[in-house]
XYZ file of C-alpha atoms in Angstrom:
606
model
C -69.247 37.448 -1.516
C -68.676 39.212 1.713
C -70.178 38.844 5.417
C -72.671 41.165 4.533
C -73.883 40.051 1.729
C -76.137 37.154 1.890
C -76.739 34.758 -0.666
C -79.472 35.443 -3.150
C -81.655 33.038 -1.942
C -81.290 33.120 1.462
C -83.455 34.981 3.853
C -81.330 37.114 6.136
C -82.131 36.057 10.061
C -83.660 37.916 12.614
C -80.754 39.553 14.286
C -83.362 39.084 17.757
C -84.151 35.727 17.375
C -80.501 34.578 16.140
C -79.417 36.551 19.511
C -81.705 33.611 21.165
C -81.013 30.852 19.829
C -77.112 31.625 20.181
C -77.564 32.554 23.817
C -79.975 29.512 24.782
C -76.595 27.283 22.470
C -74.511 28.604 24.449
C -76.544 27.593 28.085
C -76.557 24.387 26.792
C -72.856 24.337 26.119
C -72.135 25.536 29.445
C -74.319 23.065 31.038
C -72.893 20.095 28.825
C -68.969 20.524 29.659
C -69.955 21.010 33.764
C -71.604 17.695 33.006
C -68.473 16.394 31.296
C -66.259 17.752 34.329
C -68.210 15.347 36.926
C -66.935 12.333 34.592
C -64.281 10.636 35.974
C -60.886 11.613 34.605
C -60.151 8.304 32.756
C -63.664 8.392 30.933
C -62.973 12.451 30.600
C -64.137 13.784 26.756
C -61.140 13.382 24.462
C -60.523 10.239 26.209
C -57.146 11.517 27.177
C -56.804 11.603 31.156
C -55.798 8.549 33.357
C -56.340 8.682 37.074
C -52.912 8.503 38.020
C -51.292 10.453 35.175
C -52.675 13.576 33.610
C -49.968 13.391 31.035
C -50.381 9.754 29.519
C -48.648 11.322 26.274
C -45.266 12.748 28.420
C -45.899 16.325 26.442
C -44.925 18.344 29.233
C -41.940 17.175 30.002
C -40.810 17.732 26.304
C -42.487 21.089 26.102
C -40.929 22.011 29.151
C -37.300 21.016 28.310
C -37.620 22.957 24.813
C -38.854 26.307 26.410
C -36.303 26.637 28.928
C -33.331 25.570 25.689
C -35.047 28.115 23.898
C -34.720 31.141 27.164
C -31.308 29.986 27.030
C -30.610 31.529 23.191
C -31.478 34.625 23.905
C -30.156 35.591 20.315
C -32.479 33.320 18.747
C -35.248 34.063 20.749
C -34.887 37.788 19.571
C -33.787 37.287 15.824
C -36.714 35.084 15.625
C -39.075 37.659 17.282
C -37.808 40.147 15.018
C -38.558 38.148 12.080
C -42.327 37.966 13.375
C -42.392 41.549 14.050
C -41.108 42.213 10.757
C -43.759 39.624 8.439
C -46.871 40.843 10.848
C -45.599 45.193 9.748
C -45.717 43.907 6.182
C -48.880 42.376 6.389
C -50.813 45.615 8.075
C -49.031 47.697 5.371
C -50.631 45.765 2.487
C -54.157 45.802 4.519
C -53.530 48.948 4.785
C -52.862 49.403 1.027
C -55.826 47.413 0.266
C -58.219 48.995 2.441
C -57.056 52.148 0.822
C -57.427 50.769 -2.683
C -60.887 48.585 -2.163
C -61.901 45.083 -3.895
C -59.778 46.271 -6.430
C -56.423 46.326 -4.273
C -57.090 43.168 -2.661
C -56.956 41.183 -6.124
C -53.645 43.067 -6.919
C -51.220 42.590 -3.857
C -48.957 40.138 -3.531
C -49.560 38.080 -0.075
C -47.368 37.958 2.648
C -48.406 34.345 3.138
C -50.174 31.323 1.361
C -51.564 27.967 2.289
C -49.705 24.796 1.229
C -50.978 23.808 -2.386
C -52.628 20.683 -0.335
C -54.000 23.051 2.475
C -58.126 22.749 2.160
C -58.804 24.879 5.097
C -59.272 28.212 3.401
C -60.499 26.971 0.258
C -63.645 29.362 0.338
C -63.377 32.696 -2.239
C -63.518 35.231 0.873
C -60.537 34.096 2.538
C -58.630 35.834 -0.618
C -61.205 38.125 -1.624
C -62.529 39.607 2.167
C -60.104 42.046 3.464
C -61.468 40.582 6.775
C -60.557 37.334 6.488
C -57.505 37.300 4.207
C -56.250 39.346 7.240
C -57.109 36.100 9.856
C -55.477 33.988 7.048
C -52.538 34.955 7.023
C -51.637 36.514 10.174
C -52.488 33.032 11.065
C -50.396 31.521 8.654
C -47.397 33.982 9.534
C -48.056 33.165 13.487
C -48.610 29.711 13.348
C -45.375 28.714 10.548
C -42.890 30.991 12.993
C -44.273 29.288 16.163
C -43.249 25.909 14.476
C -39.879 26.886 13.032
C -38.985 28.415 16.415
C -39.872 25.563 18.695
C -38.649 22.653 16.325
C -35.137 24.241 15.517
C -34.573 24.367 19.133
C -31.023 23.502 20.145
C -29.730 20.736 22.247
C -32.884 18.334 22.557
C -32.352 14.769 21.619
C -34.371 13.276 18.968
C -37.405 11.779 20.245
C -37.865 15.068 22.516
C -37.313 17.649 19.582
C -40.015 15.032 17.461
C -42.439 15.247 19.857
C -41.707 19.037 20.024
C -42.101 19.698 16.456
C -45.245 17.244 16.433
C -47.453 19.022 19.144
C -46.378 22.185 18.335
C -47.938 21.812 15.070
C -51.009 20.048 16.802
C -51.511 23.116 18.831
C -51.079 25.265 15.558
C -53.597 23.660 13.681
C -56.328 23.391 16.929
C -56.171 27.646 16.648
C -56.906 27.693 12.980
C -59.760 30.861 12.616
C -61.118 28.025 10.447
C -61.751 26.093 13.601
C -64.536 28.925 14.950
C -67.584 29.982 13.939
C -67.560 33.750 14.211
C -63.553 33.892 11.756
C -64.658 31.044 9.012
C -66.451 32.855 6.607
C -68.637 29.681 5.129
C -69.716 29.069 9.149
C -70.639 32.617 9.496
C -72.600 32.871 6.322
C -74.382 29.744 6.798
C -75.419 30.964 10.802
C -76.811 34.344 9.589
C -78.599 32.439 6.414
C -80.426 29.699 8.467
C -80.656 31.872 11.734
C -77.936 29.607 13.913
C -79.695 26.458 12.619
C -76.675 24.987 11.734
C -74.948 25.571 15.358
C -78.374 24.033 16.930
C -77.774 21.081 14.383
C -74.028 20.644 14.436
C -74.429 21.048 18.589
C -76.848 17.931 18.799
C -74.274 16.270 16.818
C -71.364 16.635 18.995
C -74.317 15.275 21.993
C -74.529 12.131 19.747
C -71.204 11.963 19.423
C -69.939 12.247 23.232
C -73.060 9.972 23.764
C -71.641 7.360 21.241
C -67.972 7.526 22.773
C -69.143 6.823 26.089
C -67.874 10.740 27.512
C -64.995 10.642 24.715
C -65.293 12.963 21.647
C -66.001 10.252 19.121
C -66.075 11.843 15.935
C -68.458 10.481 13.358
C -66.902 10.708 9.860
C -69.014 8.851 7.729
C -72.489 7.228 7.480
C -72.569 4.680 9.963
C -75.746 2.769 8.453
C -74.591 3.724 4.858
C -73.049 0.163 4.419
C -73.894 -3.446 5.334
C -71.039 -6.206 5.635
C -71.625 -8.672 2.867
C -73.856 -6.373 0.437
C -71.974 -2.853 0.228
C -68.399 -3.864 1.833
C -66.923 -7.701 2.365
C -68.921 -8.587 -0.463
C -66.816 -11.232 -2.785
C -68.174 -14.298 -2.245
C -66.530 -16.905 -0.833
C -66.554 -18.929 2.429
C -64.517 -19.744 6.046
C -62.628 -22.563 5.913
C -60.824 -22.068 9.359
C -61.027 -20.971 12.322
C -59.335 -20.816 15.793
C -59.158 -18.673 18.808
C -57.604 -16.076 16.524
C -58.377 -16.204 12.569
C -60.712 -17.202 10.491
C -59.477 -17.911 7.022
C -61.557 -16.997 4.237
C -61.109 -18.515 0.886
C -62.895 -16.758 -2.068
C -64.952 -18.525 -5.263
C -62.851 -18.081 -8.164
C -64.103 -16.170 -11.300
C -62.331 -17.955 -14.048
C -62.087 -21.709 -15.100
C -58.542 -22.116 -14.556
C -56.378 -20.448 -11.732
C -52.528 -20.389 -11.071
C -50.927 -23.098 -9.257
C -49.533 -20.850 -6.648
C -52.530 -19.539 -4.152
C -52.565 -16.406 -2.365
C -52.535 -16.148 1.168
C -53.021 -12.235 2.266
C -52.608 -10.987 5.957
C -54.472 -8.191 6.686
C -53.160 -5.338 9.766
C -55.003 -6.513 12.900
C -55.740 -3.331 14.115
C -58.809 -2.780 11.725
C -60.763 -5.110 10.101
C -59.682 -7.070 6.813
C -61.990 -5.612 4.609
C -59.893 -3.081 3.255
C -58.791 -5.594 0.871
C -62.014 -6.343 -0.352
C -63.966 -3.264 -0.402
C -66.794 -2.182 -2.364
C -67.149 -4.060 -5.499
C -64.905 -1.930 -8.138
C -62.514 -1.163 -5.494
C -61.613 -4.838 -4.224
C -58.450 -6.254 -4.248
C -59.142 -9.612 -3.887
C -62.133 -9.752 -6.472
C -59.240 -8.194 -9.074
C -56.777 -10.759 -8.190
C -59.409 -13.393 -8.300
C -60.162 -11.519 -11.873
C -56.366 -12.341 -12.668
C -56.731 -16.010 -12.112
C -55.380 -16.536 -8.684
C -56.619 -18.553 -5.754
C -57.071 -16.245 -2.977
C -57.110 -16.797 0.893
C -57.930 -13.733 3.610
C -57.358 -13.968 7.296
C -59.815 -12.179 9.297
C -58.495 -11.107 12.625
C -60.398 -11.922 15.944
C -61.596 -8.642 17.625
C -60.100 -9.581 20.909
C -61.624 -8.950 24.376
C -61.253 -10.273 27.844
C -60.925 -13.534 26.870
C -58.528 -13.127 25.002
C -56.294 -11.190 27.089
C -53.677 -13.108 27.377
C -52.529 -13.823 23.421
C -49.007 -12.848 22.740
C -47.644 -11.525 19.611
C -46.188 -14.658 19.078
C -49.633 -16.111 18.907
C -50.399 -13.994 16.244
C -47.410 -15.423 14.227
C -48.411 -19.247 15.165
C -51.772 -18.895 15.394
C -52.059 -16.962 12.673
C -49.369 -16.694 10.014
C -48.568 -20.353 10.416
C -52.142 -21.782 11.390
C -53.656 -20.154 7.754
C -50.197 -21.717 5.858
C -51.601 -24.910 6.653
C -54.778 -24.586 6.368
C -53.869 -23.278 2.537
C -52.307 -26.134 2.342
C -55.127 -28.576 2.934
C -57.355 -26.703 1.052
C -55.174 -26.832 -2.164
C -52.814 -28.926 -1.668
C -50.014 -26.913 -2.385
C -46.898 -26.331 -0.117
C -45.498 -22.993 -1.526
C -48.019 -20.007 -1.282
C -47.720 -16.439 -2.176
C -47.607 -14.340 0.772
C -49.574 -10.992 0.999
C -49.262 -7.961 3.836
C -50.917 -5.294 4.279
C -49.690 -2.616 6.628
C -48.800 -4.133 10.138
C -50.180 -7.232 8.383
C -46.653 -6.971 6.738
C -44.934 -6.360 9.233
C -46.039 -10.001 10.672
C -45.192 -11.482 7.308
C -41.685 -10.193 7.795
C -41.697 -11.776 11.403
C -42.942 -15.238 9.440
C -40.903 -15.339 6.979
C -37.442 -14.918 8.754
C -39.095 -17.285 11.739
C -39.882 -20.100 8.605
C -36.297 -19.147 7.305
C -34.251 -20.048 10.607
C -36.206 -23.865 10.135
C -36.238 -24.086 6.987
C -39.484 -23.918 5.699
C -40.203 -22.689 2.347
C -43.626 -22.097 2.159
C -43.540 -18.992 1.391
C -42.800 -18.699 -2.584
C -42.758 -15.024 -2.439
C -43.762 -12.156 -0.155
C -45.845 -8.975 -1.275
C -45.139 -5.702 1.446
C -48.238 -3.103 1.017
C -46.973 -0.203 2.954
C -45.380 -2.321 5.696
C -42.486 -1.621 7.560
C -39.520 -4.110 9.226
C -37.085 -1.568 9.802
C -38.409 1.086 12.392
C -35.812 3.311 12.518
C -37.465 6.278 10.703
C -41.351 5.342 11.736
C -42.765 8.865 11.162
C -44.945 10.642 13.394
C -45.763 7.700 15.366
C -42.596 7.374 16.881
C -44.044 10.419 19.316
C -46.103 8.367 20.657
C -43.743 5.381 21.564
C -40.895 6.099 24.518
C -40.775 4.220 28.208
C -43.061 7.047 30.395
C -46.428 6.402 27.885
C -45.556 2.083 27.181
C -46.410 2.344 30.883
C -49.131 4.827 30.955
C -50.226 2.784 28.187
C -49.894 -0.673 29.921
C -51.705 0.705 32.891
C -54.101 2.077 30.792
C -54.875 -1.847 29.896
C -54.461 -3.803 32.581
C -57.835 -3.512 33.790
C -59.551 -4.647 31.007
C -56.099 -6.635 29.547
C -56.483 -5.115 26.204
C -56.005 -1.410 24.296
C -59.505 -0.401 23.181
C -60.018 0.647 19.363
C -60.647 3.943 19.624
C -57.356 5.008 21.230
C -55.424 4.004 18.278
C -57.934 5.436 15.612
C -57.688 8.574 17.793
C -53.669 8.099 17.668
C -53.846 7.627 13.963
C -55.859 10.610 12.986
C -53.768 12.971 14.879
C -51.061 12.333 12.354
C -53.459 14.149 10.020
C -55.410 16.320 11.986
C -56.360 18.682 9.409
C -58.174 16.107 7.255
C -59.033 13.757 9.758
C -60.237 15.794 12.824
C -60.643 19.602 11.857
C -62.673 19.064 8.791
C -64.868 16.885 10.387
C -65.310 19.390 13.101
C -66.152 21.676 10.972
C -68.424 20.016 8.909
C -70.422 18.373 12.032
C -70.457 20.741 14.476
C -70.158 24.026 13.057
C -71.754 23.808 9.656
C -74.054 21.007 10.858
C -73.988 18.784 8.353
C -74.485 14.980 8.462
C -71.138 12.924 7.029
C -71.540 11.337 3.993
C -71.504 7.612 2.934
C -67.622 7.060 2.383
C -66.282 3.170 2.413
C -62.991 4.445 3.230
C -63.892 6.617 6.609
C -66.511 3.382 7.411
C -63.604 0.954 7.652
C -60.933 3.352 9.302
C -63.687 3.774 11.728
C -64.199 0.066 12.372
C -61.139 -0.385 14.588
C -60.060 -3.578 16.551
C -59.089 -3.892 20.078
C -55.408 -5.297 20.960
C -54.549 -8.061 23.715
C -52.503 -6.100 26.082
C -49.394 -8.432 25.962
C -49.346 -8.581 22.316
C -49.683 -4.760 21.853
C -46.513 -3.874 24.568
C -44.281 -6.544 22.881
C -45.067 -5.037 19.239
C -44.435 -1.043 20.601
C -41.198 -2.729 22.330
C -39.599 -4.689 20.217
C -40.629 -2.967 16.513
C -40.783 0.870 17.413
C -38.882 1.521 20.740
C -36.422 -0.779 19.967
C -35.799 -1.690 16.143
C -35.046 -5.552 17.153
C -36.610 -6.938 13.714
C -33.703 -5.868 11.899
C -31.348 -7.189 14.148
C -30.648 -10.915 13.593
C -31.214 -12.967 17.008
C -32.600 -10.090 18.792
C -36.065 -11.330 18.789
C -37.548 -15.001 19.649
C -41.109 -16.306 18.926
C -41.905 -19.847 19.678
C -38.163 -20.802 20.763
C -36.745 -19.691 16.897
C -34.339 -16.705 16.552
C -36.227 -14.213 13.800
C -33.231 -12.820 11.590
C -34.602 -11.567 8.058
C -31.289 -11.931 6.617
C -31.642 -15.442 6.234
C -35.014 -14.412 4.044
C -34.164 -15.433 0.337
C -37.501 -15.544 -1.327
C -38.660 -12.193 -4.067
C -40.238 -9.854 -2.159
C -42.079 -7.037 -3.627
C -42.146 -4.109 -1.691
C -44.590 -1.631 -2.173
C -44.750 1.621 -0.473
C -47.008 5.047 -0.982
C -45.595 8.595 -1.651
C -47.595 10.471 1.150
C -47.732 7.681 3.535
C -48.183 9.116 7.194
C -48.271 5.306 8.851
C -45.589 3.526 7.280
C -43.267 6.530 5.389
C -42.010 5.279 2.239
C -38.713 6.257 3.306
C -39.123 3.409 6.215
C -40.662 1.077 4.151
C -37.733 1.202 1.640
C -34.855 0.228 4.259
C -36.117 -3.578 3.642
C -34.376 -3.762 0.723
C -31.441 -3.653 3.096
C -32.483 -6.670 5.529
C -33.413 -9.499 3.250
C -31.046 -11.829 1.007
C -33.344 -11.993 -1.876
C -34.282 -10.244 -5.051
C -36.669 -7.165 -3.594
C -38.359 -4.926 -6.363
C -39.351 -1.789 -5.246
C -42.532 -0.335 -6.430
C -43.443 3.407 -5.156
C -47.361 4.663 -5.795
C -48.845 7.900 -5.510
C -50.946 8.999 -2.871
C -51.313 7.719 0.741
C -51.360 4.525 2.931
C -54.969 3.495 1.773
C -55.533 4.850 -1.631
C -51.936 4.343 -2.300
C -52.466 1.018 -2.133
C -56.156 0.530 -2.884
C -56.208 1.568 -6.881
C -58.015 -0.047 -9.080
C -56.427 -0.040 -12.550
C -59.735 0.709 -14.324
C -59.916 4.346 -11.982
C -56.887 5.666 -13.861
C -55.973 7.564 -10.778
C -52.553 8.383 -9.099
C -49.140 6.837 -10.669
C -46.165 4.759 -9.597
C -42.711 4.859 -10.039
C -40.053 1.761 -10.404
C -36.245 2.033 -11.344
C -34.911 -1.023 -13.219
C -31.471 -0.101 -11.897
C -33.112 -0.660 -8.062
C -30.193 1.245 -6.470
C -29.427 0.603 -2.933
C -30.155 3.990 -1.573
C -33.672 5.903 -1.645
C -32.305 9.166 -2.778
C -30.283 7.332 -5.464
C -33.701 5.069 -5.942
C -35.570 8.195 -6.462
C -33.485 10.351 -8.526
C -33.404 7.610 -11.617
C -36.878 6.275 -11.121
C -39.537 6.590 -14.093
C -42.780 7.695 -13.505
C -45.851 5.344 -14.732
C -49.928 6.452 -15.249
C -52.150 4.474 -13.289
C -52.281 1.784 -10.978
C -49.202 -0.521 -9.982
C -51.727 -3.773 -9.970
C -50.915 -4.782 -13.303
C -46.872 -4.416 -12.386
C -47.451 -6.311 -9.151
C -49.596 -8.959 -11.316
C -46.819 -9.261 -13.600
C -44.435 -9.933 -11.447
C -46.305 -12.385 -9.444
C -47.732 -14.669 -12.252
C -44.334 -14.855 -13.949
C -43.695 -17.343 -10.476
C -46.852 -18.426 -9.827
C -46.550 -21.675 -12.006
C -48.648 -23.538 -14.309
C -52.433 -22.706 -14.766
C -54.609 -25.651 -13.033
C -58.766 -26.019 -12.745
C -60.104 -23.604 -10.582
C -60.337 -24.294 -6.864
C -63.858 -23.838 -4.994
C -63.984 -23.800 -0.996
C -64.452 -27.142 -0.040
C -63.079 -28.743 -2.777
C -60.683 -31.130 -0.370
C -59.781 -31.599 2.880
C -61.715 -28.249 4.486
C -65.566 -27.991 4.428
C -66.827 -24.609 4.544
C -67.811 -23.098 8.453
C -69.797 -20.231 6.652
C -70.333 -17.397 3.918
C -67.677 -14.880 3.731
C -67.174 -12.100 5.106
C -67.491 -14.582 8.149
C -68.116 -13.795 11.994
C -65.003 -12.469 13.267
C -65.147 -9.362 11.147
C -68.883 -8.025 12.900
C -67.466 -8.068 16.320
């Protein structure tokens, strides 16, 4: 279907009074962003200016440094010039073939240049079958891949400057997409000429509510935000708090069948969004499966910390925390030796505990379960652009009036590392189609971020990212005890995700080279969330294991055999096989802790 050809059913607008309402949009426009230019610059939309630094993410110093490398190859500079010139000729002479030939000689050429098989932004029929806007496509796509390959093959930077190179550069190529404007996406324009610009009136009210909702920051809105209710659609396996302090609660769930293993579950969630991931709508909860499986299960649910809690360390989180739910598990079973669970940075802190109970000699821990958790940070991804000296102290001035990171920044942070999915589409969807987001459970938790105690954040970015000292025996100390994870001993399983953007798989694998123990690695399909959250009875995605567990991840990967479905049932194998005999089931409150409350608790609807 081409521009001007409306569908069937649609009335076609009146050209006069779509001319209105796009020129009284745009007035409002105009008058919104002078609005948003009185703001102050810290409270600026996009939420990224700071009074006393314009640059919080130290781009232009890395921008700047490539550029003048790159006048410096004057050879390059040309060959790769050359090679645009020469990709943009081809392209006009097959438009110019295909004009020549009509619909007919569109559907026959070969093109110069194709999305990625996972690229969804010109998934509408006219970007192939419009001369028009096959011709955007992929002079984009020709533009946009040589402006990459030029600026991240640029000589002589070192690595973190040539990452964050490579990382914005793409950034800025996706922000120019012709998906990314109304008057070059083809489903934007047809839907504006159907409805007579209703959608722009529509989608422009919701970027209002959603600058209004960020407080002057562009606060996306990806999902239904009254879709789901804690404790009915999300949260929802019953159970109760059995602890609390300053920074926990512990939840501890009702078992499902009459006898349970010996060996209870204690799972620690990431802090940085709520636990619920692990126990999200029923059919998609971990911890109702597990419970399903026979096993005891406890959750901590992180504080979302404020002023008052400024001042917590990261150490905090591993004694107030990690340790503080150990022994609570243990006076609400009885038993000394738990299974230990970690989700994400959640994992990372089991790490931390289990080479800080190692140095002492505490064996609590029985085994340890890594979902998509890194120890060793020296390939972190993406994120690892964000993390050098100049923005730790942007970043710590950013906090010290308030004495903690606020939520948003790091779901901002996090979505950038897929901004065509997690920013774009949404954009485009919202704002220029005018749509309302659907009910997802996924989008409604990544939403529900956590703020981070200032002190606690700095020493994590330190000591993990900027400066690998987990892996290095003695090089960190929490609570007086030397952490070195070679001294570790118990199984671990170590899970990572194929597509992972957080925690690479890659990353996540290099633990198999700091414990002392048995470590089966288990790799799943698809990305840091649905990688991990896959319910058996979806059949979706697969997972790959090598008995021979080579010590490499190329080797690792080469002689690993694929398997359908879910890794659950592997995991569950592995983990009854040492989770001892079966004993009656275990209810909260059974011994020494009397339930505080219902799950999902307090903590978790800050």
């Amino acid at each position: 279907m081409s521009v001007s050809q409306p569908k069937p059913e649609a009335t076609p607008a009146d050209p006069v009074a779509l001319a209105r309402e796009l020129n009284e949009l745009t007035g409002k426009a105009q008058a919104m962003f002078a609005e948003l230019m009185k703001v102050p610059a810290e409270r600026a939309a996009f939420g990224l200016a700071a009074p006393a630094n314009p640059d919080p993410l130290n781009v232009a110093p890395a921008m700047t440094e490539a550029v003048q490398r790159l006048g410096m190859d004057p050879a390059k500079l040309v060959q790769a010039n050359l090679q645009l010139w020469q990709q943009h000729m081809l392209l006009w002479q097959q438009m110019a073939a295909t004009f020549a030939g009509g619909r007919q000689g569109v559907q026959a050429r070969e093109p110069v240049a194709e999305p990625d098989p996972g690229d969804r932004r010109f998934r509408d029929p006219e970007w192939n079958s419009n001369p028009f806007f096959d011709y955007l496509k992929q002079s984009y796509l020709i533009t946009s891949r040589w402006l990459v390959d030029t600026m991240s093959t640029v000589a002589g930077l070192d690595r973190q400057t040539a990452h964050k190179v490579d990382f914005y550069t793409r950034q800025f190529a996706d922000a120019f997409s012709p998906s990314n404007f109304p008057w070059s996406n083809p489903e934007v324009l047809r839907e504006t000429l159907a409805t007579g610009g209703a959608n722009l009136r529509k989608g422009f009210e919701n970027f209002q509510r959603d600058l209004e909702h960020g407080k002057g920051k562009l606060n996306i809105t990806m999902t239904d935000p009254a879709a789901f209710e804690l404790g009915r659609d999300l949260a929802a396996t019953p159970g109760k708090v059995v602890f609390r302090n300053d920074l926990i609660e512990l939840l501890q769930y009702e078992p499902v069948t009459e006898q349970v293993h010996r060996t209870p579950i204690l799972m620690v969630p990431a802090w940085i969004n709520k636990y619920y991931i692990l126990d999200l709508a029923p059919g998609k909860s971990l911890v109702a499966w597990l419970l399903g499986q026979g096993y005891t299960v406890f959750v901590v649910s992180w504080v979302n910390p404020d002023e008052s809690r400024a001042d917590k360390e990261f150490e905090h989180y591993l004694t107030e925390g990690v340790i503080a739910a150990l022994e609570a598990v243990e006076a609400a079973t009885g038993e000394h030796e738990v299974h230990g669970v970690g989700y994400c940075l959640g994992g990372t802190l089991l790490g931390v505990a289990l080479g800080y109970l190692a140095q002492i000699g505490d064996q609590r821990f029985k085994t340890a379960t890594m979902l998509a958790a890194q120890v060793d940070f020296s390939e972190p991804g993406d994120l690892a652009v964000f993390i050098d000296e100049p923005q730790l102290d942007n970043l710590d001035r950013m906090m010290a009036e308030k004495g903690y990171l606020d939520g948003q920044a790091m779901f901002t942070t996090f979505n950038m590392l897929r901004a065509n999915d997690l920013i774009w589409s949404f954009f485009i969807s919202n704002y220029l189609m005018g749509k309302d987001p659907q009910p997802f459970d996924l989008l409604h938790w990544n939403a529900d971020a956590t703020r981070m105690p200032r002190k606690m954040h700095l020493y994590y970015l330190r000591q993990m990212y900027l400066y690998n000292n987990l892996v290095k025996p003695g090089a960190m100390t929490l609570a007086g005890v030397p952490i070195d994870l070679t001294k570790v001993t118990v199984p671990v399983y170590l899970q990572a995700t194929r597509e992972d953007h957080i925690a690479p798989f890659r990353s996540v694998f290099k633990a198999r080279h700091n414990y002392s123990g048995p470590v089966r690695f288990v790799l799943s399909g698809s990305g840091h969330i649905a990688g991990v959250i896959n319910p058996p009875d979806k059949h979706k995605y697969q997972y790959w294991l090598n008995a021979d567990e080579p010590w490499e991840v190329d080797a690792w990967l080469r002689g690993a055999t694929a398997h359908p479905g879910s890794w659950w049932p592997d995991w569950d194998a592995w983990l009854s096989f040492q989770s001892g005999e079966m004993v009656p089931a275990r209810h909260p409150g059974d011994r020494n802790l009397k339930p505080l409350a219902d799950a999902p608790g307090s903590y978790v609807r800050t």
